[in-house]
């Protein structure tokens, strides 16, 4: 699947639930705003129930819209178009929803550098220390560090740096 496309399933089964398109989700976000024009946190569940939507887009939307702080740092704002900006790249990534949740919990904002790390089986060790604490690198959470430093890097460079970081930590 191309990185800029969304896989759409028209009907997910006998229960009649449908996986929405990216445009449908974006329109639904615009219909559910607070008075100040912001998307309310936790809106994915309400939209899913209202429209009977299921699937990856809705699952990823739920992660990305869990709280205003998360929406703000991931999208740079709380408006529907800002929130939708990062929905497609995260939903189109090869990362599982739980991996996405872990990455954004550790302040990652760009999915691209994390795909190689996850494929190499290093994601958990990058994001968390041996005692289960969120890892910090150069004063910032590991997710932010990887997004900031390696968003445009090649996989081999990303993996070399991540392995060095993990090995240095023992």
Tab-separated table of C-alpha atoms in Angstrom:
chain	number	residue	atom	x	y	z
A	1	UNK	CA	0.000	0.000	0.000
A	2	UNK	CA	1.385	3.432	-0.904
A	3	UNK	CA	2.237	5.607	2.126
A	4	UNK	CA	-0.252	8.297	1.133
A	5	UNK	CA	-3.270	6.051	0.694
A	6	UNK	CA	-5.832	4.720	3.126
A	7	UNK	CA	-7.040	1.150	2.821
A	8	UNK	CA	-10.839	1.316	2.793
A	9	UNK	CA	-13.146	-1.570	3.541
A	10	UNK	CA	-16.677	-0.730	2.468
A	11	UNK	CA	-18.457	-3.200	4.740
A	12	UNK	CA	-16.749	-4.990	7.568
A	13	UNK	CA	-19.307	-7.732	7.970
A	14	UNK	CA	-22.801	-8.785	8.831
A	15	UNK	CA	-23.012	-6.334	11.726
A	16	UNK	CA	-23.248	-3.505	9.179
A	17	UNK	CA	-20.297	-1.579	10.575
A	18	UNK	CA	-18.301	0.249	7.963
A	19	UNK	CA	-14.747	1.469	7.906
A	20	UNK	CA	-14.861	5.147	6.918
A	21	UNK	CA	-12.685	6.929	4.414
A	22	UNK	CA	-10.192	9.529	5.536
A	23	UNK	CA	-12.412	12.287	4.098
A	24	UNK	CA	-15.435	10.999	6.007
A	25	UNK	CA	-13.494	11.037	9.270
A	26	UNK	CA	-12.219	14.552	8.562
A	27	UNK	CA	-15.782	15.752	7.877
A	28	UNK	CA	-17.043	14.069	11.044
A	29	UNK	CA	-14.320	15.792	13.084
A	30	UNK	CA	-15.501	19.150	11.727
A	31	UNK	CA	-19.066	18.357	12.838
A	32	UNK	CA	-18.082	17.704	16.461
A	33	UNK	CA	-16.410	20.848	17.742
A	34	UNK	CA	-16.357	22.765	20.952
A	35	UNK	CA	-17.477	26.400	20.729
A	36	UNK	CA	-13.883	27.518	20.287
A	37	UNK	CA	-13.558	25.348	17.153
A	38	UNK	CA	-11.443	22.673	18.818
A	39	UNK	CA	-11.946	18.943	18.474
A	40	UNK	CA	-12.892	17.560	21.895
A	41	UNK	CA	-10.660	14.837	23.344
A	42	UNK	CA	-12.076	11.331	23.132
A	43	UNK	CA	-14.227	12.235	20.126
A	44	UNK	CA	-13.394	9.060	18.203
A	45	UNK	CA	-15.776	6.952	20.306
A	46	UNK	CA	-18.695	9.325	19.788
A	47	UNK	CA	-18.083	9.501	16.040
A	48	UNK	CA	-17.766	5.720	15.786
A	49	UNK	CA	-21.058	5.174	17.638
A	50	UNK	CA	-22.879	7.860	15.677
A	51	UNK	CA	-21.852	6.518	12.275
A	52	UNK	CA	-21.338	2.836	13.057
A	53	UNK	CA	-17.730	3.131	11.934
A	54	UNK	CA	-14.999	0.676	12.861
A	55	UNK	CA	-11.541	-0.191	11.664
A	56	UNK	CA	-8.007	1.078	11.730
A	57	UNK	CA	-8.744	4.745	11.051
A	58	UNK	CA	-11.100	4.880	14.010
A	59	UNK	CA	-8.688	2.988	16.262
A	60	UNK	CA	-5.817	5.309	15.371
A	61	UNK	CA	-8.063	8.366	15.723
A	62	UNK	CA	-8.938	7.185	19.239
A	63	UNK	CA	-5.243	7.068	20.173
A	64	UNK	CA	-4.437	10.440	18.627
A	65	UNK	CA	-7.385	12.231	20.259
A	66	UNK	CA	-7.186	10.813	23.791
A	67	UNK	CA	-6.354	14.184	25.315
A	68	UNK	CA	-5.815	17.824	24.262
A	69	UNK	CA	-2.096	17.796	25.066
A	70	UNK	CA	-1.555	14.813	22.767
A	71	UNK	CA	-3.586	16.397	19.956
A	72	UNK	CA	-1.653	19.625	20.372
A	73	UNK	CA	1.837	18.168	20.131
A	74	UNK	CA	0.977	15.637	17.426
A	75	UNK	CA	-0.912	18.033	15.191
A	76	UNK	CA	0.208	21.438	16.352
A	77	UNK	CA	-3.348	22.339	17.300
A	78	UNK	CA	-6.839	21.159	18.099
A	79	UNK	CA	-8.729	22.141	14.934
A	80	UNK	CA	-10.130	19.307	12.766
A	81	UNK	CA	-7.726	19.900	9.877
A	82	UNK	CA	-4.795	19.937	12.307
A	83	UNK	CA	-5.860	16.695	13.958
A	84	UNK	CA	-6.478	15.072	10.565
A	85	UNK	CA	-3.005	16.081	9.340
A	86	UNK	CA	-1.324	13.236	11.205
A	87	UNK	CA	-4.151	10.701	11.086
A	88	UNK	CA	-3.287	9.413	7.604
A	89	UNK	CA	0.465	8.871	8.193
A	90	UNK	CA	-0.128	7.007	11.460
A	91	UNK	CA	-3.015	4.937	10.055
A	92	UNK	CA	-1.055	4.095	6.901
A	93	UNK	CA	2.039	3.049	8.819
A	94	UNK	CA	2.954	-0.591	9.359
A	95	UNK	CA	2.727	-0.030	13.115
A	96	UNK	CA	0.061	-1.722	15.234
A	97	UNK	CA	-2.371	0.418	17.201
A	98	UNK	CA	-0.637	-0.601	20.441
A	99	UNK	CA	2.743	0.363	18.990
A	100	UNK	CA	1.286	3.733	17.959
A	101	UNK	CA	-0.068	4.205	21.485
A	102	UNK	CA	3.357	3.459	23.002
A	103	UNK	CA	5.122	5.791	20.586
A	104	UNK	CA	2.812	8.751	21.187
A	105	UNK	CA	2.861	8.073	24.951
A	106	UNK	CA	6.617	8.595	24.643
A	107	UNK	CA	6.119	11.849	22.676
A	108	UNK	CA	6.782	10.464	19.184
A	109	UNK	CA	5.066	12.582	16.551
A	110	UNK	CA	6.229	11.119	13.212
A	111	UNK	CA	5.593	7.432	12.513
A	112	UNK	CA	8.250	7.017	9.824
A	113	UNK	CA	11.393	6.439	11.900
A	114	UNK	CA	9.592	4.009	14.200
A	115	UNK	CA	8.661	1.503	11.485
A	116	UNK	CA	12.247	0.285	11.037
A	117	UNK	CA	12.728	0.163	14.803
A	118	UNK	CA	9.567	-1.916	15.248
A	119	UNK	CA	10.523	-4.270	12.386
A	120	UNK	CA	13.893	-4.835	14.053
A	121	UNK	CA	12.155	-5.730	17.321
A	122	UNK	CA	13.698	-2.771	19.155
A	123	UNK	CA	10.681	-0.542	19.761
A	124	UNK	CA	10.023	-1.487	23.377
A	125	UNK	CA	13.704	-1.261	24.291
A	126	UNK	CA	13.964	2.162	22.653
A	127	UNK	CA	10.899	3.621	24.326
A	128	UNK	CA	11.276	2.090	27.796
A	129	UNK	CA	14.153	1.404	30.165
A	130	UNK	CA	14.753	-2.045	31.655
A	131	UNK	CA	12.694	-1.040	34.716
A	132	UNK	CA	9.704	-0.011	32.567
A	133	UNK	CA	10.152	3.746	32.784
A	134	UNK	CA	9.792	5.881	29.685
A	135	UNK	CA	13.300	6.373	28.312
A	136	UNK	CA	14.801	9.839	28.054
A	137	UNK	CA	17.447	10.738	25.504
A	138	UNK	CA	19.249	14.078	25.723
A	139	UNK	CA	16.594	15.255	28.178
A	140	UNK	CA	13.542	14.406	26.071
A	141	UNK	CA	11.363	11.328	25.843
A	142	UNK	CA	12.742	8.748	23.401
A	143	UNK	CA	9.770	9.108	21.061
A	144	UNK	CA	10.346	12.830	20.676
A	145	UNK	CA	14.090	12.275	20.257
A	146	UNK	CA	13.627	9.775	17.433
A	147	UNK	CA	10.980	11.898	15.698
A	148	UNK	CA	13.025	15.096	16.024
A	149	UNK	CA	16.389	13.656	15.044
A	150	UNK	CA	15.519	10.951	12.501
A	151	UNK	CA	12.195	11.777	10.803
A	152	UNK	CA	13.929	12.052	7.423
A	153	UNK	CA	16.702	9.518	7.963
A	154	UNK	CA	17.328	6.211	6.260
A	155	UNK	CA	16.491	3.000	8.122
A	156	UNK	CA	20.121	1.910	8.483
A	157	UNK	CA	21.086	5.193	10.178
A	158	UNK	CA	18.064	5.004	12.493
A	159	UNK	CA	18.831	1.428	13.504
A	160	UNK	CA	22.530	2.147	14.029
A	161	UNK	CA	21.708	5.009	16.439
A	162	UNK	CA	18.948	3.120	18.247
A	163	UNK	CA	21.158	0.063	18.744
A	164	UNK	CA	23.994	2.240	20.035
A	165	UNK	CA	21.630	3.921	22.481
A	166	UNK	CA	20.256	0.617	23.761
A	167	UNK	CA	23.721	-0.972	24.041
A	168	UNK	CA	25.064	2.051	25.928
A	169	UNK	CA	22.266	1.649	28.426
A	170	UNK	CA	23.345	-1.916	29.134
